[in-house]
PDB file of C-alpha atoms in Angstrom:
ATOM      1  CA  MET A 144      -7.845   3.541  14.458  1.00  0.00           C
ATOM      2  CA  ALA A 145     -10.484   2.268  11.866  1.00  0.00           C
ATOM      3  CA  TYR A 146     -13.092   2.000  14.727  1.00  0.00           C
ATOM      4  CA  MET A 147     -12.637   5.685  15.723  1.00  0.00           C
ATOM      5  CA  GLU A 148     -12.716   6.760  12.094  1.00  0.00           C
ATOM      6  CA  CYS A 149     -15.852   4.837  11.482  1.00  0.00           C
ATOM      7  CA  ARG A 150     -17.351   6.188  14.638  1.00  0.00           C
ATOM      8  CA  GLU A 151     -16.690   9.744  13.625  1.00  0.00           C
ATOM      9  CA  LEU A 152     -17.779   9.374  10.035  1.00  0.00           C
ATOM     10  CA  ARG A 153     -21.130   7.724  11.307  1.00  0.00           C
ATOM     11  CA  LYS A 154     -21.462  10.722  13.451  1.00  0.00           C
ATOM     12  CA  ALA A 155     -20.950  13.264  10.651  1.00  0.00           C
ATOM     13  CA  PHE A 156     -23.062  11.261   8.413  1.00  0.00           C
ATOM     14  CA  PRO A 157     -25.907   9.287   9.844  1.00  0.00           C
ATOM     15  CA  HIS A 158     -27.292   8.047   6.538  1.00  0.00           C
ATOM     16  CA  LEU A 159     -24.396   5.731   6.345  1.00  0.00           C
ATOM     17  CA  LYS A 160     -26.107   3.318   8.543  1.00  0.00           C
ATOM     18  CA  GLU A 161     -28.859   2.594   6.122  1.00  0.00           C
ATOM     19  CA  TRP A 162     -26.044   2.153   3.362  1.00  0.00           C
ATOM     20  CA  CYS A 163     -23.737  -0.356   5.447  1.00  0.00           C
ATOM     21  CA  ASN A 164     -25.333  -1.241   8.750  1.00  0.00           C
ATOM     22  CA  LYS A 165     -22.591  -3.470  10.129  1.00  0.00           C
ATOM     23  CA  SER A 166     -19.280  -2.374   8.598  1.00  0.00           C
ATOM     24  CA  LEU A 167     -18.188   0.600   6.955  1.00  0.00           C
ATOM     25  CA  TRP A 168     -14.855  -1.009   5.595  1.00  0.00           C
ATOM     26  CA  ALA A 169     -14.805  -3.672   2.999  1.00  0.00           C
ATOM     27  CA  PRO A 170     -12.916  -6.866   3.954  1.00  0.00           C
ATOM     28  CA  SER A 171      -9.418  -6.587   2.608  1.00  0.00           C
ATOM     29  CA  TRP A 172      -5.939  -7.733   2.991  1.00  0.00           C
ATOM     30  CA  PHE A 173      -2.271  -6.377   2.754  1.00  0.00           C
ATOM     31  CA  TYR A 174       0.348  -7.910   0.501  1.00  0.00           C
ATOM     32  CA  GLY A 175       3.958  -6.810   1.180  1.00  0.00           C
ATOM     33  CA  SER A 176       6.974  -7.247  -1.067  1.00  0.00           C
ATOM     34  CA  VAL A 177      10.588  -7.325  -0.338  1.00  0.00           C
ATOM     35  CA  GLY A 178      13.025  -7.414  -3.464  1.00  0.00           C
ATOM     36  CA  HIS A 179      10.204  -7.346  -6.001  1.00  0.00           C
ATOM     37  CA  GLY A 180      10.049  -4.318  -8.436  1.00  0.00           C
ATOM     38  CA  TRP A 181       7.086  -2.124  -8.662  1.00  0.00           C
ATOM     39  CA  ALA A 182       6.134  -3.601 -12.069  1.00  0.00           C
ATOM     40  CA  VAL A 183       5.868  -7.046 -10.774  1.00  0.00           C
ATOM     41  CA  VAL A 184       3.385  -5.829  -7.925  1.00  0.00           C
ATOM     42  CA  GLU A 185       1.323  -3.650 -10.757  1.00  0.00           C
ATOM     43  CA  ARG A 186       1.301  -6.958 -12.997  1.00  0.00           C
ATOM     44  CA  TYR A 187      -0.036  -8.878  -9.937  1.00  0.00           C
ATOM     45  CA  ILE A 188      -2.817  -6.284  -9.486  1.00  0.00           C
ATOM     46  CA  GLN A 189      -3.736  -6.242 -13.266  1.00  0.00           C
ATOM     47  CA  ASN A 190      -3.949 -10.068 -13.308  1.00  0.00           C
ATOM     48  CA  GLN A 191      -6.272 -10.760 -10.321  1.00  0.00           C
ATOM     49  CA  GLU A 192      -9.200 -11.297 -12.632  1.00  0.00           C
ATOM     50  CA  ASN A 193      -7.042 -13.565 -14.757  1.00  0.00           C
ATOM     51  CA  PRO A 194      -7.610 -17.238 -14.211  1.00  0.00           C
ATOM     52  CA  ASN A 195      -3.881 -18.044 -14.729  1.00  0.00           C
ATOM     53  CA  ALA A 196      -3.085 -15.352 -12.307  1.00  0.00           C
ATOM     54  CA  LYS A 197      -1.564 -17.543  -9.627  1.00  0.00           C
ATOM     55  CA  THR A 198       0.528 -19.333 -12.148  1.00  0.00           C
ATOM     56  CA  LEU A 199       1.821 -15.911 -13.440  1.00  0.00           C
ATOM     57  CA  CYS A 200       2.540 -14.755  -9.949  1.00  0.00           C
ATOM     58  CA  THR A 201       4.408 -17.801  -8.919  1.00  0.00           C
ATOM     59  CA  GLY A 202       6.407 -17.700 -11.957  1.00  0.00           C
ATOM     60  CA  LEU A 203       7.548 -14.129 -10.935  1.00  0.00           C
ATOM     61  CA  GLY A 204       8.579 -15.669  -7.552  1.00  0.00           C
ATOM     62  CA  LEU A 205       5.896 -14.063  -5.537  1.00  0.00           C
ATOM     63  CA  LYS A 206       4.134 -16.254  -2.815  1.00  0.00           C
ATOM     64  CA  SER A 207       0.773 -16.026  -1.384  1.00  0.00           C
ATOM     65  CA  GLY A 208       0.082 -16.646   2.591  1.00  0.00           C
ATOM     66  CA  VAL A 209       1.969 -15.792   5.750  1.00  0.00           C
TER      67      VAL A 209
END
């Protein structure tokens, strides 16, 4: 799906190739949460720049990885 969207965007806006030659989308990942409230997820996002963020999230019961 993203490939088709990228192709259509590049057709409509050829100047994008100068800005992002190889990839239009930034590398990213998805975090799914079951049983955790939205406030916990928001705190996780807000604390990503915090060096103690891993500790904060672990203390809330969040786990990283698959």
